[in-house]
Short mmCIF file of C-alpha atoms and ligand atoms in Angstrom, two decimals:
data_model
loop_
_atom_site.label_atom_id
_atom_site.label_comp_id
_atom_site.label_asym_id
_atom_site.label_seq_id
_atom_site.Cartn_x
_atom_site.Cartn_y
_atom_site.Cartn_z
CA MET A 1 -55.32 56.55 61.34
CA ALA A 2 -57.77 54.05 60.20
CA GLU A 3 -56.37 51.93 57.23
CA PRO A 4 -56.90 53.49 54.04
CA THR A 5 -59.44 52.12 51.62
CA VAL A 6 -58.18 52.95 47.84
CA LEU A 7 -60.41 53.23 45.01
CA VAL A 8 -58.35 52.20 41.96
CA THR A 9 -59.67 53.44 38.71
CA GLY A 10 -58.19 51.96 35.55
CA ALA A 11 -57.45 49.10 37.52
CA THR A 12 -56.97 46.93 34.39
CA GLY A 13 -54.61 49.32 32.95
CA ASN A 14 -50.90 49.66 32.56
CA THR A 15 -50.21 51.51 35.79
CA GLY A 16 -53.53 50.61 37.41
CA SER A 17 -53.01 46.86 37.30
CA ARG A 18 -49.00 47.06 38.69
CA LEU A 19 -50.33 49.60 41.51
CA LEU A 20 -52.59 46.85 43.09
CA PRO A 21 -50.13 44.59 44.44
CA LEU A 22 -47.87 47.51 45.83
CA LEU A 23 -50.83 48.88 47.43
CA ALA A 24 -51.53 45.47 48.86
CA ALA A 25 -47.99 44.94 49.99
CA ARG A 26 -48.33 48.35 52.23
CA GLY A 27 -51.44 46.79 54.02
CA ALA A 28 -54.26 49.09 52.15
CA ARG A 29 -57.55 47.66 51.59
CA ILE A 30 -57.95 48.08 47.96
CA ARG A 31 -61.07 48.39 45.47
CA ALA A 32 -60.26 47.82 42.02
CA ALA A 33 -62.62 49.62 39.31
CA ALA A 34 -63.19 48.24 36.22
CA ARG A 35 -66.04 48.33 33.44
CA ARG A 36 -66.19 44.57 33.53
CA PRO A 37 -64.72 43.43 36.92
CA GLY A 38 -63.62 39.68 37.41
CA PRO A 39 -64.27 38.36 40.90
CA ALA A 40 -62.48 39.52 43.58
CA ALA A 41 -58.82 38.22 43.43
CA GLY A 42 -56.67 37.71 46.44
CA PRO A 43 -56.67 41.15 48.44
CA TYR A 44 -58.41 42.69 46.08
CA GLU A 45 -62.25 43.99 46.40
CA THR A 46 -63.58 44.57 42.56
CA VAL A 47 -66.23 46.76 41.53
CA ARG A 48 -68.03 47.84 38.16
CA PHE A 49 -67.05 51.33 37.45
CA ASP A 50 -67.85 53.13 34.22
CA TRP A 51 -67.01 57.01 33.68
CA ARG A 52 -69.93 56.94 31.27
CA ASP A 53 -72.41 55.27 33.86
CA PRO A 54 -73.01 57.55 36.66
CA ALA A 55 -75.23 54.68 38.38
CA THR A 56 -71.81 52.85 38.74
CA HIS A 57 -70.38 55.79 40.79
CA ALA A 58 -71.90 55.29 44.24
CA ALA A 59 -70.96 51.77 45.11
CA ALA A 60 -67.44 52.59 43.62
CA LEU A 61 -67.12 55.29 46.48
CA ARG A 62 -68.59 53.77 49.42
CA GLY A 63 -66.27 53.83 52.08
CA ALA A 64 -63.03 55.07 50.11
CA THR A 65 -60.50 57.22 51.53
CA HIS A 66 -58.28 57.54 48.97
CA LEU A 67 -58.40 57.73 45.01
CA TYR A 68 -56.32 56.70 42.20
CA LEU A 69 -57.70 58.80 39.55
CA ILE A 70 -57.71 57.85 35.78
CA ALA A 71 -59.88 60.25 33.70
CA PRO A 72 -61.74 58.89 30.87
CA VAL A 73 -59.66 57.83 28.17
CA ALA A 74 -59.55 59.66 24.78
CA GLU A 75 -61.86 62.35 26.21
CA ALA A 76 -60.70 65.93 25.00
CA GLU A 77 -62.81 67.38 27.86
CA PRO A 78 -62.87 65.01 30.68
CA VAL A 79 -63.69 67.69 33.43
CA SER A 80 -67.48 67.40 32.68
CA LEU A 81 -67.31 63.68 33.77
CA VAL A 82 -64.84 63.86 36.66
CA GLU A 83 -65.79 67.30 38.50
CA PRO A 84 -69.30 65.47 39.76
CA PHE A 85 -67.60 62.40 40.45
CA LEU A 86 -64.87 63.97 42.40
CA ALA A 87 -67.27 66.35 44.38
CA ASP A 88 -69.22 63.16 45.41
CA ALA A 89 -65.92 61.54 46.21
CA VAL A 90 -64.76 64.23 48.88
CA ARG A 91 -68.15 64.37 50.11
CA GLU A 92 -68.11 60.77 50.67
CA GLY A 93 -65.06 60.88 52.64
CA VAL A 94 -62.01 60.75 50.00
CA ARG A 95 -59.46 62.76 51.44
CA ARG A 96 -56.23 61.82 48.90
CA VAL A 97 -56.60 61.99 45.23
CA VAL A 98 -53.54 61.21 42.87
CA LEU A 99 -54.33 61.86 39.41
CA LEU A 100 -52.63 60.16 36.61
CA SER A 101 -52.05 63.11 34.00
CA SER A 102 -49.15 63.19 31.38
CA SER A 103 -45.70 65.19 31.11
CA ALA A 104 -47.41 66.62 28.02
CA VAL A 105 -50.05 68.11 29.96
CA SER A 106 -49.47 70.86 32.40
CA ALA A 107 -52.30 72.92 34.67
CA GLU A 108 -52.24 75.75 32.01
CA THR A 109 -52.77 73.21 28.98
CA PRO A 110 -56.48 73.70 27.45
CA GLY A 111 -58.92 71.09 28.29
CA LEU A 112 -56.83 68.41 30.04
CA GLY A 113 -54.93 70.90 32.18
CA ALA A 114 -58.33 71.76 33.91
CA LEU A 115 -57.94 68.14 35.87
CA HIS A 116 -54.93 69.35 37.43
CA ARG A 117 -56.65 72.49 38.77
CA LEU A 118 -59.67 70.31 39.57
CA VAL A 119 -57.84 67.99 41.91
CA GLN A 120 -55.77 70.67 43.68
CA GLU A 121 -58.68 72.64 44.45
CA THR A 122 -61.07 69.59 45.56
CA ALA A 123 -59.01 67.30 47.31
CA PRO A 124 -57.75 68.06 50.77
CA GLU A 125 -54.62 66.19 49.82
CA TRP A 126 -53.60 65.71 46.09
CA THR A 127 -50.84 64.48 43.99
CA VAL A 128 -50.90 64.88 40.04
CA LEU A 129 -48.34 62.38 38.18
CA ARG A 130 -47.25 63.68 34.78
CA PRO A 131 -45.39 60.53 33.01
CA SER A 132 -43.49 61.02 29.86
CA TRP A 133 -44.42 58.40 27.07
CA PHE A 134 -44.61 54.55 28.49
CA MET A 135 -42.68 51.68 27.59
CA GLN A 136 -45.49 49.49 27.29
CA ASN A 137 -46.73 51.54 24.25
CA PHE A 138 -44.36 49.09 22.55
CA THR A 139 -45.68 46.05 23.72
CA ARG A 140 -49.60 46.46 24.48
CA ASP A 141 -52.39 47.52 22.33
CA HIS A 142 -50.75 50.91 20.98
CA PRO A 143 -50.22 52.04 17.30
CA VAL A 144 -46.55 51.89 18.15
CA ALA A 145 -46.62 48.05 19.32
CA GLN A 146 -49.33 47.48 16.42
CA GLY A 147 -46.62 48.81 14.09
CA ILE A 148 -44.04 46.75 15.16
CA ARG A 149 -46.33 43.35 15.16
CA ALA A 150 -47.58 44.11 11.54
CA THR A 151 -44.82 45.30 9.71
CA GLY A 152 -41.51 45.85 12.13
CA GLU A 153 -42.11 49.71 11.73
CA ILE A 154 -42.51 52.22 14.38
CA VAL A 155 -44.09 55.12 12.47
CA THR A 156 -43.83 58.64 14.05
CA ALA A 157 -43.76 62.36 13.54
CA THR A 158 -41.14 62.76 16.16
CA GLY A 159 -38.20 62.79 13.77
CA ASP A 160 -34.90 62.00 15.99
CA ALA A 161 -35.96 63.89 18.72
CA ARG A 162 -35.65 62.03 22.28
CA VAL A 163 -38.21 60.85 24.85
CA GLY A 164 -37.66 59.99 28.55
CA PHE A 165 -39.43 56.71 28.02
CA VAL A 166 -40.93 55.28 31.53
CA ASP A 167 -41.95 51.89 32.53
CA ALA A 168 -45.45 51.70 34.12
CA GLY A 169 -44.00 49.87 36.92
CA ASP A 170 -42.15 52.73 38.05
CA ILE A 171 -45.16 55.06 37.72
CA ALA A 172 -47.00 52.57 39.61
CA ALA A 173 -44.32 52.72 42.37
CA VAL A 174 -44.36 56.61 42.53
CA ALA A 175 -48.47 56.25 42.66
CA ALA A 176 -48.02 54.02 45.70
CA ARG A 177 -46.00 56.50 47.74
CA ALA A 178 -48.17 59.51 46.65
CA LEU A 179 -51.13 57.74 48.03
CA LEU A 180 -49.68 55.96 51.08
CA ASP A 181 -46.97 58.25 52.24
CA GLU A 182 -48.09 59.66 55.75
CA ARG A 183 -47.52 63.24 54.33
CA PRO A 184 -49.30 64.13 51.46
CA HIS A 185 -47.25 64.92 48.33
CA ASP A 186 -49.39 68.03 47.33
CA THR A 187 -47.25 68.51 44.16
CA ALA A 188 -46.93 67.55 40.56
CA HIS A 189 -44.27 64.82 39.68
CA ILE A 190 -42.68 65.03 36.58
CA ILE A 191 -41.76 61.23 35.98
CA THR A 192 -39.39 59.73 33.42
CA GLY A 193 -37.19 56.80 32.80
CA PRO A 194 -33.18 56.97 33.54
CA GLU A 195 -32.59 58.34 30.00
CA ALA A 196 -34.04 59.76 26.90
CA ILE A 197 -33.64 57.99 23.68
CA GLY A 198 -35.41 58.39 20.21
CA TYR A 199 -37.41 56.00 18.52
CA GLY A 200 -34.69 55.05 16.37
CA ASP A 201 -32.87 53.95 19.45
CA ALA A 202 -35.75 52.39 20.67
CA ALA A 203 -36.25 50.39 17.43
CA ARG A 204 -32.68 49.22 17.47
CA ILE A 205 -32.83 47.95 20.73
CA ILE A 206 -35.91 46.07 20.32
CA ALA A 207 -34.29 44.69 17.13
CA GLU A 208 -31.22 43.51 19.06
CA VAL A 209 -32.91 41.88 21.84
CA SER A 210 -35.88 40.41 19.66
CA GLY A 211 -33.61 39.33 16.37
CA ARG A 212 -36.41 41.13 14.43
CA ALA A 213 -36.09 43.66 12.05
CA VAL A 214 -37.56 46.71 13.57
CA HIS A 215 -37.06 50.51 12.38
CA HIS A 216 -38.49 53.80 12.93
CA VAL A 217 -39.85 55.60 9.95
CA ALA A 218 -40.17 59.42 10.43
CA VAL A 219 -43.12 60.94 8.60
CA ASP A 220 -44.86 64.69 9.08
CA THR A 221 -47.56 65.30 11.52
CA ALA A 222 -50.46 65.31 8.90
CA ALA A 223 -49.35 61.95 7.67
CA LEU A 224 -49.35 60.56 11.12
CA ALA A 225 -52.60 62.00 11.77
CA GLY A 226 -53.80 60.51 8.48
CA ARG A 227 -52.63 56.99 9.25
CA LEU A 228 -54.04 56.99 12.81
CA THR A 229 -57.60 58.30 11.34
CA ASP A 230 -57.30 55.54 8.86
CA ALA A 231 -56.38 53.14 11.86
CA GLY A 232 -59.99 53.96 13.41
CA TYR A 233 -58.98 56.74 15.61
CA PRO A 234 -61.49 59.48 15.74
CA LYS A 235 -60.13 62.38 13.91
CA GLU A 236 -59.69 64.81 16.59
CA PHE A 237 -58.11 62.42 18.90
CA ALA A 238 -56.04 61.38 16.03
CA ALA A 239 -54.92 65.13 15.35
CA MET A 240 -54.29 65.41 19.06
CA LEU A 241 -51.93 62.58 19.08
CA ALA A 242 -49.85 63.64 16.16
CA GLY A 243 -49.62 67.31 17.57
CA LEU A 244 -47.92 65.44 20.61
CA ASP A 245 -45.49 63.71 18.21
CA GLU A 246 -44.80 67.29 16.73
CA ASN A 247 -44.20 68.53 20.13
CA ILE A 248 -41.60 65.89 20.92
CA ARG A 249 -39.94 66.77 17.72
CA HIS A 250 -39.53 69.97 19.06
CA GLY A 251 -37.75 68.72 22.16
CA ALA A 252 -40.73 68.66 24.81
CA GLU A 253 -39.81 65.18 25.88
CA ASP A 254 -36.02 65.46 25.92
CA ARG A 255 -35.48 65.37 29.44
CA THR A 256 -34.99 63.10 32.47
CA THR A 257 -35.90 63.67 36.13
CA ASP A 258 -35.09 62.19 39.62
CA THR A 259 -38.48 61.51 40.40
CA VAL A 260 -38.79 58.08 40.61
CA LEU A 261 -35.15 57.55 42.59
CA ARG A 262 -36.12 60.46 44.78
CA VAL A 263 -39.94 59.22 45.89
CA THR A 264 -39.23 55.44 45.62
CA GLY A 265 -35.80 54.99 46.59
CA ARG A 266 -34.80 52.50 43.35
CA ALA A 267 -33.79 54.02 40.22
CA PRO A 268 -36.10 53.69 37.29
CA ARG A 269 -35.70 50.94 34.69
CA SER A 270 -33.86 51.31 31.53
CA PHE A 271 -35.69 50.91 28.21
CA ARG A 272 -32.88 48.11 27.49
CA ASP A 273 -33.97 45.92 30.39
CA PHE A 274 -37.61 46.57 29.74
CA ALA A 275 -36.95 45.40 26.24
CA ALA A 276 -34.86 42.20 27.17
CA GLU A 277 -37.82 41.43 29.44
CA HIS A 278 -40.41 41.63 26.83
CA ARG A 279 -38.45 40.07 23.89
CA ALA A 280 -40.97 37.65 23.23
CA VAL A 281 -43.48 39.83 22.79
CA TRP A 282 -41.82 41.01 19.27
CA ALA A 283 -40.26 37.71 18.29
CA TRP A 284 -41.51 36.61 14.91
CA PRO A 285 -44.26 33.60 15.24
CA GLY A 286 -42.77 30.49 15.47
CA LEU A 287 -39.46 31.94 17.23
CA SER A 288 -40.62 31.01 20.85
CA GLY A 289 -39.35 33.36 23.30
CA GLY A 290 -37.09 35.46 20.52
CA SER A 291 -33.37 35.40 20.51
N1 NAP B 301 -49.69 55.82 27.21
C1 NAP B 301 -48.58 56.78 27.24
O1 NAP B 301 -47.52 56.90 26.86
C2 NAP B 301 -49.15 57.89 28.56
C3 NAP B 301 -47.92 58.98 28.70
C4 NAP B 301 -48.50 59.63 29.69
C5 NAP B 301 -49.68 59.94 30.22
N2 NAP B 301 -50.58 58.70 29.95
C6 NAP B 301 -51.69 58.85 30.61
O2 NAP B 301 -52.28 57.56 31.22
C7 NAP B 301 -53.40 57.31 31.31
C8 NAP B 301 -53.82 55.92 31.13
O3 NAP B 301 -53.35 55.59 29.56
P1 NAP B 301 -53.03 54.07 29.14
O4 NAP B 301 -52.67 54.16 27.73
O5 NAP B 301 -51.85 53.38 30.21
O6 NAP B 301 -54.46 53.36 29.40
P2 NAP B 301 -54.26 52.15 30.40
O7 NAP B 301 -54.48 52.82 31.77
O8 NAP B 301 -53.83 51.08 30.48
O9 NAP B 301 -55.94 51.74 30.14
C9 NAP B 301 -57.15 52.67 30.37
C10 NAP B 301 -57.86 52.19 31.69
O10 NAP B 301 -58.87 53.15 31.84
C11 NAP B 301 -60.28 52.21 31.99
N3 NAP B 301 -61.31 52.76 30.95
C12 NAP B 301 -61.41 52.89 29.90
N4 NAP B 301 -62.52 53.62 29.36
C13 NAP B 301 -63.21 53.64 30.91
C14 NAP B 301 -64.54 54.04 31.09
N5 NAP B 301 -65.22 54.50 30.15
N6 NAP B 301 -64.83 54.11 32.60
C15 NAP B 301 -63.93 53.39 33.56
N7 NAP B 301 -62.97 52.95 33.00
C16 NAP B 301 -62.53 53.24 31.76
C17 NAP B 301 -59.87 50.82 31.31
O11 NAP B 301 -60.34 50.09 32.05
P3 NAP B 301 -61.45 48.62 31.43
O12 NAP B 301 -61.42 48.89 29.80
O13 NAP B 301 -61.11 47.45 31.74
O14 NAP B 301 -62.87 49.08 31.65
C18 NAP B 301 -58.26 50.95 31.66
O15 NAP B 301 -57.94 50.17 32.97
C19 NAP B 301 -54.20 58.10 30.05
O16 NAP B 301 -54.91 59.26 30.86
C20 NAP B 301 -53.08 58.89 29.23
O17 NAP B 301 -53.35 60.23 28.77
C21 NAP B 301 -50.31 57.78 29.04
#
């Protein structure tokens, strides 16, 4: 079989950026797609790609055989943008598609669930990744991380319910296998970390490793939606995010799966190990590296 050429959308993001070196280590040709691509670095070719600019799509797809698909983020009905792109992709020779979705979305979910069906019906070989909430939400540009940095508060509508937080590196490791294993997975993988913990537990762990006062503030769903809207999120999207918290409060994410171990052969990272590695991110300014 010819060497695969993998088009990685969302290549600058949480999972895409971690996927690139894993694919390179397995000898794949890689085309890293971003809206503002930098110069080609090491073994990666880079290409400008914008979901909302179809003029960028043909060059991104040229010669690609495999596709890591991150649909337009913050789009309630992404199918209208993804469907024509996927049809072009398969026509141009893409045979395997790995879609990054979410544990909160199944094929039956209105709106986003249509992407699962689309990939399954369009791609000759497919995998849908359904990860739980990312540990990187605590460190990067996300309301949880912003709250910790601003006031030491993690504000959610999850109550004391638990979540199987997962490291984006573990999701990328599953994605690499789904893309490059000889046999297509042709299934949906629910991906979690090794344990389910509450936001209160996460706050305690971050406080312990960083030396900073961090705590969880539980609010109701409407209050969270209001806060997200005030922070600049579009009203509909804020309501959707707050609704996901409400589902968590009712136990939707209180589970763990063996997917990472089963697919990659190594155990997923724990929240405590993740937090210890990132403690400098949360340390008070002036406390370099944290405690
Ligand atoms: N965060 C979580 O807890 C979580 C949990 C489960 C599932 N997910 C899913 O994971 C996916 C990624 O979420 P994330 O928060 O981790 O984001 P991310 O992958 O870190 O960032 C989004 C990526 O999409 C790219 N992008 C944004 N707008 C684009 C556009 N118009 N055209 C082309 N590329 C565009 C960005 O690249 P540039 O800006 O560089 O172009 C960036 O690489 C989402 O579908 C989300 O639903 C997230």
